[in-house]
CSV table of C-alpha atoms in Angstrom, one decimal:
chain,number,residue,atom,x,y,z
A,8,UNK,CA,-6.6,7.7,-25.1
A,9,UNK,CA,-5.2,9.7,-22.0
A,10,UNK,CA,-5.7,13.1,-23.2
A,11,UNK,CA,-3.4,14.8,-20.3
A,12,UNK,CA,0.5,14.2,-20.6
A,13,UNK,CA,2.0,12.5,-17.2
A,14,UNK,CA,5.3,11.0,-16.6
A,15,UNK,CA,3.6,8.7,-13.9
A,16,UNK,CA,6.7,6.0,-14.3
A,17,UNK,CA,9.2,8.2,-12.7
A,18,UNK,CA,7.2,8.6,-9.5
A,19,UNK,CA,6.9,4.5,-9.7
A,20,UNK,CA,10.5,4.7,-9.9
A,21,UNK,CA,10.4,6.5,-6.8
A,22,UNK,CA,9.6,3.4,-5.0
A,23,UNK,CA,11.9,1.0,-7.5
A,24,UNK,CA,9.2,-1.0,-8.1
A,25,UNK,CA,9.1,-4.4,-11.2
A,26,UNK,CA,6.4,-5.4,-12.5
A,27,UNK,CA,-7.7,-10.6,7.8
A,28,UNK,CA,-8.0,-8.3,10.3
A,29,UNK,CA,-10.8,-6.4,11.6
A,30,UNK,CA,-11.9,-3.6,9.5
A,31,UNK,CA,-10.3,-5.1,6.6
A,32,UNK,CA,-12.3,-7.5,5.6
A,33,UNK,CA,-15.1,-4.6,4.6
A,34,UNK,CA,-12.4,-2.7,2.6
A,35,UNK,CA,-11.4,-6.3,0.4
A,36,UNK,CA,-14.7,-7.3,-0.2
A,37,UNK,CA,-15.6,-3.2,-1.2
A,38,UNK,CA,-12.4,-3.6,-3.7
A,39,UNK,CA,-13.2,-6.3,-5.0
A,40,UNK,CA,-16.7,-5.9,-5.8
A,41,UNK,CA,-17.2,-6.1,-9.5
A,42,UNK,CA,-14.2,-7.8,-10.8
A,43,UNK,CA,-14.0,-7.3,-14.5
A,44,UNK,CA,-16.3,-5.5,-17.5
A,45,UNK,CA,-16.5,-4.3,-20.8
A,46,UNK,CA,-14.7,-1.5,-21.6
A,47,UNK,CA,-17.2,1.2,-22.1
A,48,UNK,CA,-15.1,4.5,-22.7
A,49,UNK,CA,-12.9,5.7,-25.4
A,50,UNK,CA,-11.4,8.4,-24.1
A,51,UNK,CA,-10.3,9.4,-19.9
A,52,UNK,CA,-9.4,12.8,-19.3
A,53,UNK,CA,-8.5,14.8,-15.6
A,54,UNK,CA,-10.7,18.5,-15.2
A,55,UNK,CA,-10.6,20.4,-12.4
A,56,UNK,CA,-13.9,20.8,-10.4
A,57,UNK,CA,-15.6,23.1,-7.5
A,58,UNK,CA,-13.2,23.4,-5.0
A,59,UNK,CA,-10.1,23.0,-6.6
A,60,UNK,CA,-10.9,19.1,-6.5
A,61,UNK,CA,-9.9,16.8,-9.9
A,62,UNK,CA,-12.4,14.8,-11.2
A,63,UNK,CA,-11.9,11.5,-13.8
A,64,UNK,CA,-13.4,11.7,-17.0
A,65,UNK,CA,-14.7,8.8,-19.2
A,66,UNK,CA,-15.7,10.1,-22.6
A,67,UNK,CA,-18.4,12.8,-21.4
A,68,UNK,CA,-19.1,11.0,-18.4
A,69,UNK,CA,-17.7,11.7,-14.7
A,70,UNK,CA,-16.5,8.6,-13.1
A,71,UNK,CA,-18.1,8.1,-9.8
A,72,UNK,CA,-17.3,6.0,-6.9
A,73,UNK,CA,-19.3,2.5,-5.9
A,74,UNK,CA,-21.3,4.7,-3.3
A,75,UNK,CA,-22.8,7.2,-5.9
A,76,UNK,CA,-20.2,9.9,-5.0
A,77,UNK,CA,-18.7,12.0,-7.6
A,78,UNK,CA,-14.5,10.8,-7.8
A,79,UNK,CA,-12.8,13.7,-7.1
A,80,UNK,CA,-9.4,13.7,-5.9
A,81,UNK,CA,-7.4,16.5,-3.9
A,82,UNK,CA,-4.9,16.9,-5.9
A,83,UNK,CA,-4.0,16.7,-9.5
A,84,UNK,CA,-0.7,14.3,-9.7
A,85,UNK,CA,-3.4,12.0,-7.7
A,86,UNK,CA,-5.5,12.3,-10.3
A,87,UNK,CA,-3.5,11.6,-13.2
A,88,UNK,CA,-1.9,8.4,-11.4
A,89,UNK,CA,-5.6,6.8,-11.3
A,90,UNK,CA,-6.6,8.4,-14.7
A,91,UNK,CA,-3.5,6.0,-16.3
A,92,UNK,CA,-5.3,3.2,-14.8
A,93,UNK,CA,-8.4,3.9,-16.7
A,94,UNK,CA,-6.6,4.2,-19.7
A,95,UNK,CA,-4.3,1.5,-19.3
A,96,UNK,CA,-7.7,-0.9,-19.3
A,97,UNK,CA,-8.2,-2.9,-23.1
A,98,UNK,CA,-11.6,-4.5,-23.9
A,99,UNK,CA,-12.3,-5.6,-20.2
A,100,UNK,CA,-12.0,-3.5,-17.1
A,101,UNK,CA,-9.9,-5.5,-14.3
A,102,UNK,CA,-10.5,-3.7,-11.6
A,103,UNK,CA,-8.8,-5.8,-9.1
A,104,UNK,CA,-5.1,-4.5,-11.4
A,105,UNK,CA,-6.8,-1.2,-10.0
A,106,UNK,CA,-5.2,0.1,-6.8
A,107,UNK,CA,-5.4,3.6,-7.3
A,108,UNK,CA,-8.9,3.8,-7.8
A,109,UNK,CA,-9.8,1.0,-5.2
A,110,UNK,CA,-8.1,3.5,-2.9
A,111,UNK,CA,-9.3,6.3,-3.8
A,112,UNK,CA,-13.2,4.8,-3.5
A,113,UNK,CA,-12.5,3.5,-0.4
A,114,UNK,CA,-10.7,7.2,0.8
A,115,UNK,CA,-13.9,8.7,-0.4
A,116,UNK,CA,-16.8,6.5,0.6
A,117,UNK,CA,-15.0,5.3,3.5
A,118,UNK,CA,-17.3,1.7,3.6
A,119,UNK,CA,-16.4,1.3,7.2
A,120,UNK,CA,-17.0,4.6,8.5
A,121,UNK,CA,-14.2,5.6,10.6
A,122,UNK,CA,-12.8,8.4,11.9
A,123,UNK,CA,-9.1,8.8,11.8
A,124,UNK,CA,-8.4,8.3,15.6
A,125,UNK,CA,-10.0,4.8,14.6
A,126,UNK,CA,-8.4,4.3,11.8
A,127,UNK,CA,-4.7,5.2,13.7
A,128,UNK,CA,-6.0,2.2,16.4
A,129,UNK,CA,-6.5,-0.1,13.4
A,130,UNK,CA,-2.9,0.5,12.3
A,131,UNK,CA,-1.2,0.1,16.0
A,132,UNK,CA,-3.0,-2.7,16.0
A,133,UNK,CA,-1.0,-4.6,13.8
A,134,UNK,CA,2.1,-3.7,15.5
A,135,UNK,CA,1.5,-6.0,18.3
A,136,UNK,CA,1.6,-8.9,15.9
A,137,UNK,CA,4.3,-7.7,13.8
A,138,UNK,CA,5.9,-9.8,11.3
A,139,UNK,CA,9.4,-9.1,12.0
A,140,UNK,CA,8.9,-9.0,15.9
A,141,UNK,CA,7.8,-12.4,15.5
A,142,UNK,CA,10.8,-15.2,15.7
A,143,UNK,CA,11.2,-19.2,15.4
A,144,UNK,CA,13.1,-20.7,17.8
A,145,UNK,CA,14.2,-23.7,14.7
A,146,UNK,CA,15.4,-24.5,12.1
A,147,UNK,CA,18.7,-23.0,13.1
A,148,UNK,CA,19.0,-21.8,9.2
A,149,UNK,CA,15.7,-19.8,9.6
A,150,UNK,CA,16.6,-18.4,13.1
A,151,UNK,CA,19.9,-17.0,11.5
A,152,UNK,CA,18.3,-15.6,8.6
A,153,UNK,CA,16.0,-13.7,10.9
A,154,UNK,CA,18.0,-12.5,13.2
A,155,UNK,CA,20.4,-10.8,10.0
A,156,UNK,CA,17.9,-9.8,7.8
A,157,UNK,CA,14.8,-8.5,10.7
A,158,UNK,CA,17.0,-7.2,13.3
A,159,UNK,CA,18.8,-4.0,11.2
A,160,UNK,CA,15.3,-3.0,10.1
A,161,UNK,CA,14.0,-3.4,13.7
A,162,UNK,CA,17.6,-1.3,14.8
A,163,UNK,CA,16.6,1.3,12.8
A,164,UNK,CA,13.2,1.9,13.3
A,165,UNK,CA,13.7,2.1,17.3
A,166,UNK,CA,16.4,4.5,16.1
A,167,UNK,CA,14.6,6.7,14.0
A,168,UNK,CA,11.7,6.9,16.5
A,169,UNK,CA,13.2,7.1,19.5
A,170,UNK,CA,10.7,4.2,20.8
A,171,UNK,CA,11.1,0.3,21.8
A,172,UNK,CA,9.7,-2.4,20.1
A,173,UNK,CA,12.3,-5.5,20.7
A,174,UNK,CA,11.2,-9.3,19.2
A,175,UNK,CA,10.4,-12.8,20.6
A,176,UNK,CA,10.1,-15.8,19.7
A,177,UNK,CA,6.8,-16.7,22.1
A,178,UNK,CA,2.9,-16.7,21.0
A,179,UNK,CA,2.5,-13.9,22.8
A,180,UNK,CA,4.9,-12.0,20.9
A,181,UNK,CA,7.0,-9.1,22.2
A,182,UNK,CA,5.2,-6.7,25.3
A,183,UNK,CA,5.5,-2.9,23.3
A,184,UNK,CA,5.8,-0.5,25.4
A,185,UNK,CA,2.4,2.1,25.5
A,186,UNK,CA,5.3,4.9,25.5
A,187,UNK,CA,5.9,3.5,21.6
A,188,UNK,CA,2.1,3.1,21.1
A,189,UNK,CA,1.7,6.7,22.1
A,190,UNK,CA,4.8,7.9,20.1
A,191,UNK,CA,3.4,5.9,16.8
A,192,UNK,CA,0.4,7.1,17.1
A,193,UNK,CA,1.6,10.9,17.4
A,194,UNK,CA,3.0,10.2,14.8
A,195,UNK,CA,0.6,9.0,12.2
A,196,UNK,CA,-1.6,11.6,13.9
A,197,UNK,CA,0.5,13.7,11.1
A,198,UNK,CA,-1.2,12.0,8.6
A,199,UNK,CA,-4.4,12.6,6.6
A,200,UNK,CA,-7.2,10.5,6.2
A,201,UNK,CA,-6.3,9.9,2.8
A,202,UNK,CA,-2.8,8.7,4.1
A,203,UNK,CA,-3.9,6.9,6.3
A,204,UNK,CA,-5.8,5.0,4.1
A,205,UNK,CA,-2.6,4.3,2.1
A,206,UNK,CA,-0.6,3.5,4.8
A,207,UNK,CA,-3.3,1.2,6.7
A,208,UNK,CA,-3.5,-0.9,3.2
A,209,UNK,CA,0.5,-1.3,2.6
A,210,UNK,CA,0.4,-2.6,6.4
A,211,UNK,CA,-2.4,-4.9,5.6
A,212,UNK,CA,-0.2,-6.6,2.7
A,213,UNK,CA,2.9,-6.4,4.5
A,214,UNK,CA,1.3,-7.5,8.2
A,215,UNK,CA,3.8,-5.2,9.5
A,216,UNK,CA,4.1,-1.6,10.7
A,217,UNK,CA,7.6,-1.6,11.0
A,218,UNK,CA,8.3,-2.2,7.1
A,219,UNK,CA,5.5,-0.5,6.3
A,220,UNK,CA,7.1,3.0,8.0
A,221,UNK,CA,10.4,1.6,6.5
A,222,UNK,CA,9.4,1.9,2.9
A,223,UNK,CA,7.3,4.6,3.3
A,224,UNK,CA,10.6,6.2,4.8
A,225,UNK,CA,12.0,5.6,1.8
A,226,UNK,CA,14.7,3.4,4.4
A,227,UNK,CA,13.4,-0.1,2.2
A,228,UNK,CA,12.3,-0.3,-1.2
A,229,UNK,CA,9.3,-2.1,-2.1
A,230,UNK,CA,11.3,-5.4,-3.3
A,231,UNK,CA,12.9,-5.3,0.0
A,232,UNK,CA,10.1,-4.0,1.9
A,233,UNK,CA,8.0,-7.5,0.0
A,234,UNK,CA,10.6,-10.5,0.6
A,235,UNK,CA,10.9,-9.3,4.6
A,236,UNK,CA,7.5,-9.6,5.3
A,237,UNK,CA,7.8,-12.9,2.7
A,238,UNK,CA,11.3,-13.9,5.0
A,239,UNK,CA,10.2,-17.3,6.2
A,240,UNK,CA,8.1,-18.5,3.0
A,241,UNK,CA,10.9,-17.9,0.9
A,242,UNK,CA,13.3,-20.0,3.2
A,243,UNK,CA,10.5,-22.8,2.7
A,244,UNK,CA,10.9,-22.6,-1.3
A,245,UNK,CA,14.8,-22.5,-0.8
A,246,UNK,CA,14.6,-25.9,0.8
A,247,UNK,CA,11.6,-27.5,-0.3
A,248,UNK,CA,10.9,-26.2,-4.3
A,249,UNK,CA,7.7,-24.2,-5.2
A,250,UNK,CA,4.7,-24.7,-7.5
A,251,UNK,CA,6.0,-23.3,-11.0
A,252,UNK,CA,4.9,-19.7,-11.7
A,253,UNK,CA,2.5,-19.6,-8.7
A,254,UNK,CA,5.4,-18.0,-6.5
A,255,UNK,CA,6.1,-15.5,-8.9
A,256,UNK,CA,2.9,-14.5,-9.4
A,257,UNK,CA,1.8,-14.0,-5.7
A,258,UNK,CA,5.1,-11.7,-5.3
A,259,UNK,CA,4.1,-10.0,-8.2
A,260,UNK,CA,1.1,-9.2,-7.0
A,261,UNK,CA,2.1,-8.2,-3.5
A,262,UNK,CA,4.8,-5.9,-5.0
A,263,UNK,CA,2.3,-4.0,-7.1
A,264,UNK,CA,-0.4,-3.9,-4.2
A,265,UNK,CA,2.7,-2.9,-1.7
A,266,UNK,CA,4.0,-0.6,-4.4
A,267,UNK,CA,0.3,1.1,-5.0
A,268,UNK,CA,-0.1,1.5,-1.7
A,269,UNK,CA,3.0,3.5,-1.0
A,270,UNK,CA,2.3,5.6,-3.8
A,271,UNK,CA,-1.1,6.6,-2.6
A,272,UNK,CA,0.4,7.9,0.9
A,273,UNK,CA,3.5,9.8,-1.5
A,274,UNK,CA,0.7,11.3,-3.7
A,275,UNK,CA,-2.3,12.2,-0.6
A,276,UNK,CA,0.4,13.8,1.8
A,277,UNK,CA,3.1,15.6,-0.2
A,278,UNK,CA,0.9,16.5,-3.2
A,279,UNK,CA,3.1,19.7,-4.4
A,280,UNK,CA,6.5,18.3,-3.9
A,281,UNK,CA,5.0,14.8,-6.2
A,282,UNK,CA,3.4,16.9,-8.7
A,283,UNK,CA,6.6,18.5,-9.6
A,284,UNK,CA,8.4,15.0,-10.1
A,285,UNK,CA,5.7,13.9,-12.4
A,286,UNK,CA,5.5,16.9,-14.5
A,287,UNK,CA,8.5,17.8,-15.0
A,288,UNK,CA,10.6,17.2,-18.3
């Protein structure tokens, strides 16, 4: 049993959530290193520790990360969110349904020792392979769906930051401007490392900065956010079918990765403001 009361669905609801690049590849295979086990806890609890850090109790025992740290986490809404994961676990621990934590170990023992300057690199990175900057020149059905669904989130984003990004439809992909590098990276410079870990894993699922900033802008919700980056696979199971349940499934999954992810950067960079949400009656 969770012995610390949280309202952690309304923060979910903040999002409106349902149910390989370089440097990645570390940070999956560190996730994802011990899949499932049996339950060994009864009880998880969340105690502040030196420092003002929170720390995740299982039973009498302090949870540690996979690199022998201690877990603590800045804040305490943080640590209530991954706390409800430990609880929510039954016989066997499936720690790939675990976000939180994953993110948390990975903020913490940082497995490919970055800085952050490397870390904002990493991110821009993706930008110049963008999903949405990305266009097919046919089937004239997919074009047009592109063009209405891609171009209002591209619109705004060039809006909102001032910067140019613009789309093609060639391998190369579009030429961004370094003045929009420069201005992107400014701006995640605002960022903590913690966010930034956040923000670098929604882009990974998404493949795209620009929805990435959009949800995290609150500008796209996390469905929304999901079938963008999804645009052209969907168009495929319009025409052609899908394997039963397998579709549903992999959105699922994305959504709750995409969904975790957005939460972590809510929860690392405006700790006060969240805490209030989820406490409050």
């Amino acid at each position: 049993m969770f012995t610390t009361s949280i309202r952690l669905r309304s923060a979910i609801s903040l999002f409106k959530v349902c149910p390989k690049r370089k440097n990645t590849g570390s940070l999956m295979k560190y996730s994802t290193a011990s899949s499932e086990r049996k339950r060994f806890y009864q009880d998880v609890s969340v105690s502040q520790g030196e420092g003002g850090l929170y720390e995740i109790n299982l039973d009498r025992r302090k949870l540690k990360t996979p690199g022998g740290k201690l877990f603590s986490v800045p804040n305490e809404a943080l640590a209530i969110a991954v706390a409800t994961e430990w609880d929510a676990q039954r016989d066997s621990l499936k720690f790939y349904t675990m976000h939180m934590t994953t993110l948390c170990n990975t903020a913490l023992d940082n497995p490919t020792q970055r800085n952050k300057d490397e870390m904002i690199n990493a991110a821009l990175k993706f930008l110049e392979t963008d999903t949405i900057c990305y266009r097919v020149e046919e089937p004239p059905g997919l074009v047009e769906l592109q063009k209405n669904e891609w171009d209002p989130v591209l619109h705004w984003i060039e809006k909102r930051y001032n910067v140019t990004i613009g789309s093609s439809s060639s391998i190369l992909g579009p030429d961004i401007p370094e003045a929009t590098k420069d201005t992107f990276r400014q701006h995640l410079s605002s960022y903590n490392l913690w966010s930034l870990t956040g923000l670098e894993y929604v882009i990974t699922q998404l493949k795209s900065v620009v929805l990435s900033l959009g949800m995290i802008d609150r500008h796209l919700s996390v469905e929304q956010a999901v079938l963008l980056s999804r645009l052209e696979e969907e168009y495929q199971i319009q025409r052609w079918g899908n394997v039963e349940w397998a579709h549903d499934y992999d959105m699922y999954e994305l959504r709750a990765r995409t969904a975790a992810g957005a939460l972590f950067v809510q929860l690392s960079s405006e700790s006060s403001t969240v805490k209030r949400k989820l406490m409050q009656d």
